[in-house]
Coordinates of C-alpha atoms and ligand atoms in Angstrom, one line a residue:
M1244 CA 20.5 4.3 15.1
S1245 CA 23.0 1.6 14.2
T1246 CA 25.0 2.1 11.0
A1247 CA 25.3 -1.2 9.1
G1248 CA 29.1 -1.5 9.2
T1249 CA 29.4 -0.7 12.9
W1250 CA 26.5 -2.9 14.1
P1251 CA 27.8 -5.3 16.7
H1252 CA 27.6 -8.8 15.4
L1253 CA 29.3 -12.1 15.0
F1254 CA 30.0 -13.8 11.6
E1255 CA 31.2 -17.2 10.8
A1256 CA 31.4 -18.2 7.1
G1257 CA 30.8 -21.9 7.7
A1258 CA 31.4 -24.7 5.3
A1259 CA 31.0 -24.3 1.5
G1260 CA 27.5 -25.1 0.3
T1261 CA 25.9 -24.5 3.7
P1262 CA 23.3 -21.7 4.4
V1263 CA 24.0 -18.7 6.5
L1264 CA 21.7 -18.5 9.6
L1265 CA 20.7 -15.1 10.7
L1266 CA 20.5 -15.5 14.4
L1267 CA 18.1 -13.1 16.3
H1268 CA 18.1 -13.4 20.0
G1269 CA 15.3 -12.7 22.4
T1270 CA 14.8 -9.8 24.8
G1271 CA 17.8 -9.4 27.1
G1272 CA 20.0 -11.6 25.0
T1273 CA 23.1 -11.0 23.0
E1274 CA 24.6 -12.0 19.7
H1275 CA 26.1 -15.1 21.4
D1276 CA 22.8 -16.6 22.6
L1277 CA 21.7 -18.6 19.6
L1278 CA 25.1 -20.1 18.6
P1279 CA 24.4 -23.4 20.4
L1280 CA 21.0 -23.5 18.7
A1281 CA 22.6 -22.9 15.3
A1282 CA 25.0 -25.7 15.9
R1283 CA 22.0 -28.0 16.4
L1284 CA 19.9 -26.6 13.6
A1285 CA 22.5 -26.8 10.8
P1286 CA 25.9 -28.1 12.0
G1287 CA 28.8 -26.5 10.1
A1288 CA 26.6 -23.8 8.6
G1289 CA 27.6 -20.2 8.5
Y1290 CA 26.0 -17.6 10.8
L1291 CA 25.4 -13.9 11.1
A1292 CA 24.4 -12.9 14.6
P1293 CA 23.7 -9.2 15.2
R1294 CA 22.9 -7.7 18.6
G1295 CA 19.4 -6.1 19.1
P1296 CA 19.9 -2.3 18.8
V1297 CA 17.2 -1.2 21.2
Q1298 CA 17.6 -0.9 24.9
E1299 CA 14.8 -1.5 27.4
H1300 CA 16.0 -1.0 30.9
G1301 CA 19.4 -2.2 29.8
L1302 CA 18.0 -5.2 27.9
N1303 CA 18.8 -5.6 24.2
R1304 CA 15.8 -5.8 22.0
W1305 CA 15.0 -5.4 18.3
F1306 CA 12.2 -2.8 18.5
R1307 CA 10.4 -0.7 21.1
R1308 CA 7.2 -1.8 22.8
F1309 CA 4.6 0.0 25.0
G1310 CA 4.0 -3.1 27.1
E1311 CA 4.3 -6.8 26.9
G1312 CA 2.9 -7.9 23.6
V1313 CA 2.0 -4.3 22.7
F1314 CA 4.5 -3.2 20.1
D1315 CA 5.4 0.2 18.8
V1316 CA 4.6 -0.8 15.3
D1317 CA 6.2 2.3 13.7
D1318 CA 9.4 1.3 15.4
V1319 CA 9.0 -2.4 14.3
V1320 CA 8.8 -1.1 10.7
R1321 CA 11.8 1.2 11.1
R1322 CA 14.0 -1.5 12.8
A1323 CA 13.0 -4.1 10.2
G1324 CA 14.3 -1.7 7.6
E1325 CA 17.5 -1.1 9.5
L1326 CA 18.0 -4.9 9.8
A1327 CA 17.4 -5.3 6.1
A1328 CA 20.0 -2.6 5.4
F1329 CA 22.5 -4.4 7.7
L1330 CA 21.9 -7.6 5.8
G1331 CA 22.5 -5.9 2.5
W1332 CA 25.8 -4.6 3.9
A1333 CA 26.7 -8.0 5.3
R1334 CA 26.0 -9.8 2.1
D1335 CA 28.5 -7.6 0.2
H1336 CA 31.0 -7.3 3.0
Y1337 CA 31.2 -11.1 3.7
G1338 CA 30.5 -12.2 0.1
I1339 CA 27.5 -14.3 1.0
A1340 CA 25.0 -13.0 -1.5
D1341 CA 24.9 -16.4 -3.2
R1342 CA 24.4 -18.3 0.0
P1343 CA 20.9 -19.2 1.3
L1344 CA 20.1 -16.9 4.2
I1345 CA 17.7 -18.3 6.8
A1346 CA 16.5 -16.1 9.6
V1347 CA 16.2 -17.9 12.9
G1348 CA 14.7 -16.0 15.8
F1349 CA 13.4 -16.6 19.3
S1350 CA 10.7 -14.5 20.9
N1351 CA 11.5 -10.8 20.2
G1352 CA 14.0 -12.1 17.7
A1353 CA 11.3 -14.1 16.0
N1354 CA 9.2 -11.1 15.8
I1355 CA 11.8 -9.0 14.1
A1356 CA 12.5 -11.9 11.8
L1357 CA 8.8 -12.1 10.9
A1358 CA 8.6 -8.3 10.4
A1359 CA 11.6 -8.4 8.1
A1360 CA 10.1 -11.3 6.1
L1361 CA 6.8 -9.5 5.8
L1362 CA 8.3 -6.1 4.8
H1363 CA 11.5 -7.0 3.1
P1364 CA 11.0 -10.4 1.4
D1365 CA 13.8 -9.6 -1.1
V1366 CA 16.2 -9.7 1.8
V1367 CA 14.6 -12.3 4.2
S1368 CA 12.7 -14.9 2.3
R1369 CA 13.2 -17.8 4.7
A1370 CA 12.5 -17.6 8.5
V1371 CA 12.2 -20.0 11.4
A1372 CA 10.3 -18.3 14.2
F1373 CA 10.3 -19.8 17.8
S1374 CA 7.6 -18.3 20.0
G1375 CA 6.9 -15.4 17.6
M1376 CA 3.6 -13.6 16.8
Y1377 CA 2.2 -11.1 14.3
P1378 CA 4.5 -8.1 14.8
L1379 CA 2.6 -5.5 12.7
E1380 CA -0.7 -5.3 14.5
G1381 CA -3.1 -2.9 12.7
R1382 CA -1.1 -2.9 9.5
T1383 CA -1.9 -4.5 6.2
I1384 CA 0.8 -6.1 4.2
G1385 CA 1.1 -5.3 0.5
A1386 CA 4.2 -7.3 -0.4
D1387 CA 4.2 -10.3 -2.7
L1388 CA 5.4 -13.1 -0.5
S1389 CA 5.1 -15.9 -3.1
G1390 CA 8.8 -16.6 -2.8
T1391 CA 8.7 -16.7 1.0
S1392 CA 8.7 -19.7 3.3
V1393 CA 8.2 -19.5 7.1
A1394 CA 8.2 -22.1 9.8
L1395 CA 6.4 -21.2 13.0
F1396 CA 7.0 -23.0 16.3
N1397 CA 4.6 -22.0 19.1
G1398 CA 3.1 -23.2 22.3
T1399 CA -0.7 -23.3 22.9
S1400 CA -0.5 -21.4 26.2
D1401 CA 2.1 -18.8 25.4
A1402 CA 1.0 -15.5 27.1
M1403 CA 3.8 -13.6 25.3
A1404 CA 2.8 -15.0 21.8
P1405 CA -0.9 -15.6 22.0
I1406 CA -2.1 -18.3 19.6
E1407 CA -4.7 -16.0 18.1
S1408 CA -1.9 -13.7 16.9
V1409 CA 0.0 -16.7 15.6
T1410 CA -3.1 -17.9 13.7
R1411 CA -3.5 -14.3 12.2
L1412 CA 0.2 -14.2 11.3
G1413 CA -0.1 -17.5 9.4
S1414 CA -3.2 -16.3 7.6
I1415 CA -1.7 -13.0 6.5
L1416 CA 1.5 -14.7 5.3
E1417 CA -0.5 -17.2 3.3
S1418 CA -2.8 -14.5 1.9
R1419 CA 0.3 -12.9 0.4
G1420 CA 1.4 -16.1 -1.1
A1421 CA 3.9 -17.4 1.4
E1422 CA 4.4 -21.0 2.3
V1423 CA 3.8 -21.5 6.0
E1424 CA 4.6 -24.5 8.2
R1425 CA 2.7 -24.3 11.5
N1426 CA 4.1 -26.3 14.5
V1427 CA 2.0 -26.0 17.6
R1428 CA 2.8 -27.9 20.8
E1429 CA 1.5 -27.8 24.4
G1430 CA 3.0 -25.3 26.7
G1431 CA 4.3 -21.7 26.8
H1432 CA 7.2 -19.5 25.7
G1433 CA 10.4 -21.3 24.8
I1434 CA 12.1 -23.7 22.4
H1435 CA 11.4 -27.4 23.0
P1436 CA 13.8 -30.2 21.9
S1437 CA 11.2 -31.5 19.4
E1438 CA 11.0 -28.1 17.8
V1439 CA 14.7 -28.0 17.3
D1440 CA 14.5 -31.3 15.4
G1441 CA 11.6 -30.0 13.4
A1442 CA 13.4 -26.7 12.6
A1443 CA 16.6 -28.6 11.6
A1444 CA 14.5 -30.7 9.1
W1445 CA 12.8 -27.6 7.8
I1446 CA 16.1 -25.8 7.2
A1447 CA 17.6 -28.8 5.5
S1448 CA 14.6 -29.0 3.1
H1449 CA 14.6 -25.2 2.4
T1450 CA 18.3 -24.7 1.9
Q1451 CA 18.6 -25.6 -1.7
K1452 CA 15.7 -23.5 -2.9
V1453 CA 16.8 -20.0 -2.1
S1454 CA 18.2 -17.5 -4.6
H1455 CA 19.0 -13.8 -4.1
D1456 CA 19.5 -13.0 -7.7
Ligands
MLT2522 C1 8.2 -9.0 22.2 O1 8.3 -8.0 22.9 O2 8.8 -9.2 21.1 C2 7.5 -10.2 22.8 O3 6.6 -9.8 23.8 C3 8.5 -11.2 23.3 C4 9.4 -10.7 24.3 O4 9.0 -10.4 25.5 O5 10.5 -10.4 24.0

């Protein structure tokens, strides 16, 4: 288990008045992977980029799974809690509690971002999820998500993030009061250039509205 203060991560404060992007890489990635994406999504913004704490055959991930798309949901819940604890530590340690925090995740990173948003909306209230899906299969969500906004970017033929799961995810988020922007394109797993533009616009329009009071 990772202790918050020793969790491998990168931090860059960024320019005053900018958000802090929480960058969550995909399976087999590292904390460095999404830095180029962050520079395109919000130039000059701060970032916090931890490394996925779970190992799968040497690949970094955010939670365990039994097979592709079959998640160990108990572990998803536990790891989302650990990530939330890390964010609490980072907010104090780096003095960013009054900065908007926007989670940006790809694939497995999108799934942990979504789990954190579903389970810890006090910590993660804004999330951009590229090729993510519903990460808590079989669980009901009791949290009030009325202060939550999520942007979903998915492909219609993504075997790793089936569109049925994405549809269910959107419905569950909305049923708890979250604002959901769905962006669906042709194709499979990945981040398309048009999605980067869309996510950048979404981040710009959601940066001023966040408060962690
Ligand atoms: C997951 O395990 O989170 C998804 O299947 C995506 C991935 O393969 O990382």
